[in-house]
mmCIF file of C-alpha atoms in Angstrom:
data_model
loop_
_atom_site.group_PDB
_atom_site.id
_atom_site.type_symbol
_atom_site.label_atom_id
_atom_site.label_comp_id
_atom_site.label_asym_id
_atom_site.label_seq_id
_atom_site.Cartn_x
_atom_site.Cartn_y
_atom_site.Cartn_z
ATOM 1 C CA MET A 1 117.261 -32.216 180.752
ATOM 2 C CA PRO A 2 120.050 -34.780 179.912
ATOM 3 C CA SER A 3 123.943 -33.675 180.750
ATOM 4 C CA THR A 4 125.435 -35.142 178.019
ATOM 5 C CA MET A 5 125.032 -37.142 173.920
ATOM 6 C CA ALA A 6 125.027 -40.599 175.108
ATOM 7 C CA ASP A 7 122.237 -39.322 177.892
ATOM 8 C CA GLU A 8 119.686 -38.418 175.407
ATOM 9 C CA GLN A 9 119.828 -41.489 172.954
ATOM 10 C CA THR A 10 119.293 -44.797 174.747
ATOM 11 C CA PRO A 11 121.231 -47.446 172.011
ATOM 12 C CA SER A 12 119.603 -50.482 171.325
ATOM 13 C CA LEU A 13 121.287 -53.700 171.410
ATOM 14 C CA VAL A 14 123.199 -53.540 168.044
ATOM 15 C CA GLY A 15 124.499 -50.285 169.455
ATOM 16 C CA GLN A 16 125.095 -51.727 172.502
ATOM 17 C CA LEU A 17 127.287 -53.718 171.249
ATOM 18 C CA LEU A 18 129.128 -51.571 168.798
ATOM 19 C CA ARG A 19 129.960 -50.141 172.096
ATOM 20 C CA ALA A 20 130.850 -53.036 174.112
ATOM 21 C CA VAL A 21 133.494 -54.210 170.721
ATOM 22 C CA GLY A 22 134.814 -51.043 169.145
ATOM 23 C CA GLY A 23 134.782 -48.221 172.089
ATOM 24 C CA TRP A 24 132.503 -46.073 170.237
ATOM 25 C CA THR A 25 130.254 -43.892 171.685
ATOM 26 C CA THR A 26 126.178 -43.800 170.831
ATOM 27 C CA PRO A 27 126.497 -44.545 167.134
ATOM 28 C CA SER A 28 124.682 -42.869 164.923
ATOM 29 C CA GLY A 29 121.557 -44.572 163.115
ATOM 30 C CA LYS A 30 123.365 -44.527 160.059
ATOM 31 C CA GLY A 31 126.075 -46.143 161.339
ATOM 32 C CA LEU A 32 122.925 -49.242 163.117
ATOM 33 C CA PHE A 33 121.438 -49.250 160.029
ATOM 34 C CA MET A 34 124.277 -50.325 158.422
ATOM 35 C CA PHE A 35 126.014 -52.800 160.943
ATOM 36 C CA ARG A 36 122.666 -53.690 160.712
ATOM 37 C CA MET A 37 122.561 -54.905 156.723
ATOM 38 C CA MET A 38 125.773 -56.309 157.292
ATOM 39 C CA THR A 39 124.802 -59.184 159.622
ATOM 40 C CA PHE A 40 121.747 -59.991 158.231
ATOM 41 C CA GLY A 41 123.686 -60.127 154.817
ATOM 42 C CA ALA A 42 126.622 -62.085 155.628
ATOM 43 C CA SER A 43 124.707 -64.471 157.503
ATOM 44 C CA CYS A 44 121.742 -65.000 155.067
ATOM 45 C CA ALA A 45 125.210 -65.227 152.316
ATOM 46 C CA GLY A 46 126.654 -67.692 154.975
ATOM 47 C CA ILE A 47 123.149 -70.039 155.292
ATOM 48 C CA CYS A 48 122.485 -69.316 151.294
ATOM 49 C CA GLY A 49 125.767 -70.380 149.726
ATOM 50 C CA VAL A 50 126.281 -73.476 152.116
ATOM 51 C CA SER A 51 123.052 -74.527 150.898
ATOM 52 C CA ALA A 52 124.222 -74.345 147.460
ATOM 53 C CA ALA A 53 127.302 -75.508 147.702
ATOM 54 C CA PHE A 54 125.608 -78.926 149.317
ATOM 55 C CA LEU A 55 122.946 -79.316 146.862
ATOM 56 C CA SER A 56 125.199 -78.693 144.036
ATOM 57 C CA SER A 57 127.686 -80.951 145.358
ATOM 58 C CA VAL A 58 124.768 -83.286 145.968
ATOM 59 C CA PHE A 59 124.047 -83.416 142.073
ATOM 60 C CA TYR A 60 126.507 -82.053 140.232
ATOM 61 C CA GLY A 61 129.359 -83.207 142.438
ATOM 62 C CA PRO A 62 132.751 -81.394 142.257
ATOM 63 C CA ILE A 63 131.387 -78.036 141.950
ATOM 64 C CA GLY A 64 130.418 -76.338 145.216
ATOM 65 C CA SER A 65 133.112 -73.460 145.263
ATOM 66 C CA ILE A 66 131.389 -72.135 142.053
ATOM 67 C CA ALA A 67 127.638 -72.906 143.652
ATOM 68 C CA PHE A 68 128.537 -71.516 146.950
ATOM 69 C CA ALA A 69 130.097 -67.906 145.080
ATOM 70 C CA ILE A 70 126.286 -68.193 143.447
ATOM 71 C CA GLY A 71 123.916 -68.674 146.141
ATOM 72 C CA SER A 72 126.130 -66.590 148.600
ATOM 73 C CA SER A 73 125.911 -63.817 146.159
ATOM 74 C CA ILE A 74 121.963 -63.886 145.447
ATOM 75 C CA GLY A 75 121.820 -64.522 149.743
ATOM 76 C CA TRP A 76 123.078 -61.484 150.098
ATOM 77 C CA ILE A 77 121.720 -59.692 147.222
ATOM 78 C CA ALA A 78 118.384 -60.416 148.684
ATOM 79 C CA ALA A 79 118.808 -60.330 152.275
ATOM 80 C CA ALA A 80 119.481 -56.494 151.246
ATOM 81 C CA ILE A 81 116.307 -56.121 148.935
ATOM 82 C CA TYR A 82 114.690 -57.291 152.002
ATOM 83 C CA GLY A 83 116.217 -55.406 154.232
ATOM 84 C CA TRP A 84 115.835 -52.419 152.888
ATOM 85 C CA ARG A 85 112.216 -53.075 151.914
ATOM 86 C CA THR A 86 111.436 -54.155 155.728
ATOM 87 C CA SER A 87 113.208 -50.925 157.316
ATOM 88 C CA VAL A 88 111.203 -48.404 155.072
ATOM 89 C CA ALA A 89 108.006 -50.193 156.306
ATOM 90 C CA HIS A 90 108.870 -49.567 160.040
ATOM 91 C CA SER A 91 110.584 -46.463 159.849
ATOM 92 C CA LEU A 92 106.701 -45.808 158.186
ATOM 93 C CA ILE A 93 105.057 -47.286 161.167
ATOM 94 C CA ALA A 94 106.341 -44.828 163.172
ATOM 95 C CA TYR A 95 106.658 -41.824 161.238
ATOM 96 C CA ASP A 96 102.338 -42.404 161.008
ATOM 97 C CA GLN A 97 102.589 -43.127 165.015
ATOM 98 C CA TYR A 98 105.450 -40.521 165.687
ATOM 99 C CA PRO A 99 105.786 -37.851 163.156
ATOM 100 C CA LYS A 100 107.540 -35.315 165.913
ATOM 101 C CA LEU A 101 109.423 -37.472 167.228
ATOM 102 C CA MET A 102 110.976 -38.998 163.821
ATOM 103 C CA LEU A 103 111.707 -35.298 162.731
ATOM 104 C CA ILE A 104 113.446 -34.294 164.891
ATOM 105 C CA HIS A 105 115.802 -37.781 165.373
ATOM 106 C CA MET A 106 115.805 -36.985 161.186
ATOM 107 C CA THR A 107 116.883 -33.408 161.994
ATOM 108 C CA ARG A 108 119.404 -34.281 164.555
ATOM 109 C CA SER A 109 120.808 -37.003 162.498
ATOM 110 C CA PHE A 110 120.767 -34.896 159.269
ATOM 111 C CA ARG A 111 121.482 -31.658 160.333
ATOM 112 C CA LEU A 112 123.201 -30.171 157.472
ATOM 113 C CA MET A 113 119.725 -30.561 155.014
ATOM 114 C CA GLY A 114 117.302 -27.854 156.558
ATOM 115 C CA LEU A 115 114.684 -30.154 158.104
ATOM 116 C CA GLU A 116 114.595 -27.566 160.982
ATOM 117 C CA ARG A 117 112.603 -25.798 158.405
ATOM 118 C CA VAL A 118 109.866 -28.598 158.355
ATOM 119 C CA LYS A 119 106.222 -27.684 160.404
ATOM 120 C CA LEU A 120 104.321 -30.198 161.373
ATOM 121 C CA ASP A 121 101.795 -28.577 163.153
ATOM 122 C CA SER A 122 98.841 -29.593 161.208
ATOM 123 C CA PRO A 123 97.758 -33.476 159.401
ATOM 124 C CA GLU A 124 97.720 -31.656 156.150
ATOM 125 C CA ASP A 125 101.708 -31.256 156.836
ATOM 126 C CA VAL A 126 102.030 -34.660 158.425
ATOM 127 C CA ALA A 127 100.068 -35.981 155.110
ATOM 128 C CA ASN A 128 102.460 -33.271 152.689
ATOM 129 C CA PHE A 129 106.028 -34.774 154.644
ATOM 130 C CA ARG A 130 105.312 -38.302 154.675
ATOM 131 C CA TYR A 131 104.507 -37.660 150.609
ATOM 132 C CA ARG A 132 107.678 -36.739 150.291
ATOM 133 C CA LEU A 133 108.997 -38.983 152.467
ATOM 134 C CA VAL A 134 108.164 -41.914 150.545
ATOM 135 C CA ASN A 135 108.990 -40.711 146.925
ATOM 136 C CA ASP A 136 112.156 -38.670 147.695
ATOM 137 C CA LEU A 137 114.793 -41.498 148.267
ATOM 138 C CA ARG A 138 116.631 -38.696 150.515
ATOM 139 C CA TYR A 139 114.461 -38.481 152.706
ATOM 140 C CA LYS A 140 113.492 -41.977 152.744
ATOM 141 C CA SER A 141 116.833 -43.002 153.564
ATOM 142 C CA MET A 142 117.061 -39.844 156.187
ATOM 143 C CA LEU A 143 114.163 -41.767 158.071
ATOM 144 C CA VAL A 144 115.729 -45.157 157.570
ATOM 145 C CA GLY A 145 118.547 -43.136 160.196
ATOM 146 C CA ALA A 146 116.360 -41.563 161.901
ATOM 147 C CA TYR A 147 114.412 -44.694 162.994
ATOM 148 C CA GLU A 148 117.745 -46.647 164.001
ATOM 149 C CA THR A 149 118.356 -43.947 166.816
ATOM 150 C CA ALA A 150 114.013 -43.134 167.909
ATOM 151 C CA ALA A 151 113.681 -47.177 167.587
ATOM 152 C CA PRO A 152 114.467 -47.457 171.425
ATOM 153 C CA LEU A 153 112.430 -43.681 172.743
ATOM 154 C CA ILE A 154 109.515 -45.901 170.439
ATOM 155 C CA ASP A 155 109.925 -49.646 172.286
ATOM 156 C CA LEU A 156 110.007 -47.386 175.783
ATOM 157 C CA GLN A 157 106.479 -45.924 174.588
ATOM 158 C CA SER A 158 105.090 -48.532 173.647
ATOM 159 C CA LEU A 159 105.821 -50.656 176.657
ATOM 160 C CA ILE A 160 104.468 -47.591 178.954
ATOM 161 C CA THR A 161 101.284 -47.821 176.540
ATOM 162 C CA TYR A 162 101.259 -52.166 176.639
ATOM 163 C CA LYS A 163 101.925 -51.364 180.790
ATOM 164 C CA ARG A 164 98.690 -48.684 180.854
ATOM 165 C CA VAL A 165 96.434 -50.916 179.325
ATOM 166 C CA ALA A 166 97.044 -53.998 181.084
ATOM 167 C CA ARG A 167 96.998 -52.282 184.344
ATOM 168 C CA VAL A 168 93.883 -51.133 183.109
ATOM 169 C CA GLU A 169 92.349 -54.451 182.053
ATOM 170 C CA CYS A 170 93.012 -56.490 184.761
ATOM 171 C CA SER A 171 91.315 -53.250 187.003
ATOM 172 C CA LEU A 172 88.060 -54.148 185.243
ATOM 173 C CA CYS A 173 88.798 -58.172 185.665
ATOM 174 C CA LEU A 174 89.607 -57.105 189.746
ATOM 175 C CA SER A 175 86.659 -55.358 190.190
ATOM 176 C CA ALA A 176 84.069 -56.737 188.053
ATOM 177 C CA PRO A 177 83.757 -59.972 190.532
ATOM 178 C CA LEU A 178 84.148 -57.788 193.798
ATOM 179 C CA THR A 179 80.993 -55.737 191.765
ATOM 180 C CA LEU A 180 78.925 -58.535 191.531
ATOM 181 C CA ALA A 181 79.309 -59.861 194.889
ATOM 182 C CA ILE A 182 78.724 -56.458 196.486
ATOM 183 C CA SER A 183 75.622 -56.207 194.648
ATOM 184 C CA ARG A 184 74.427 -59.783 195.504
ATOM 185 C CA ARG A 185 75.044 -58.695 199.257
ATOM 186 C CA SER A 186 72.102 -55.715 198.548
ATOM 187 C CA ALA A 187 70.293 -57.645 196.765
ATOM 188 C CA ARG A 188 69.516 -59.519 199.518
#
């Protein structure tokens, strides 16, 4: 059983960066999402702005500052739309694979929303709650925030599953030549 809040949630790389830079403890899912969106948006805005300034200086002369402002604005908006859509898609995939884990993280991250009353005992309950997640913006944003805190556990579970499958595949590959050699000896 974890003894501290820091032990309960393993921070992601972004969380470790926030802890190293700001001295923060384990950040919330909302904070991780905002930090990731700010860094992604700023980098896309910079790249699009510089590209637009370069292209405008090549074709139109010295109006690079206006083109930079327009290009960086377009880059920021495109990054925000892409980042939100990607986060929602990842969150829904995680909910489909681990519905109870995602509900636990939603409940922990958003304590005042009454999510502890949601039951996922049957496949119909899971499907009904997924419908609510897809169609209600409040629930969708809570799911995205919960995914940010659940992602390290999901990655760990995926790694464990991968190692288990790889071990079984390797044991089958190694035992096949041995079985073939034993069957050849017994045939003699």
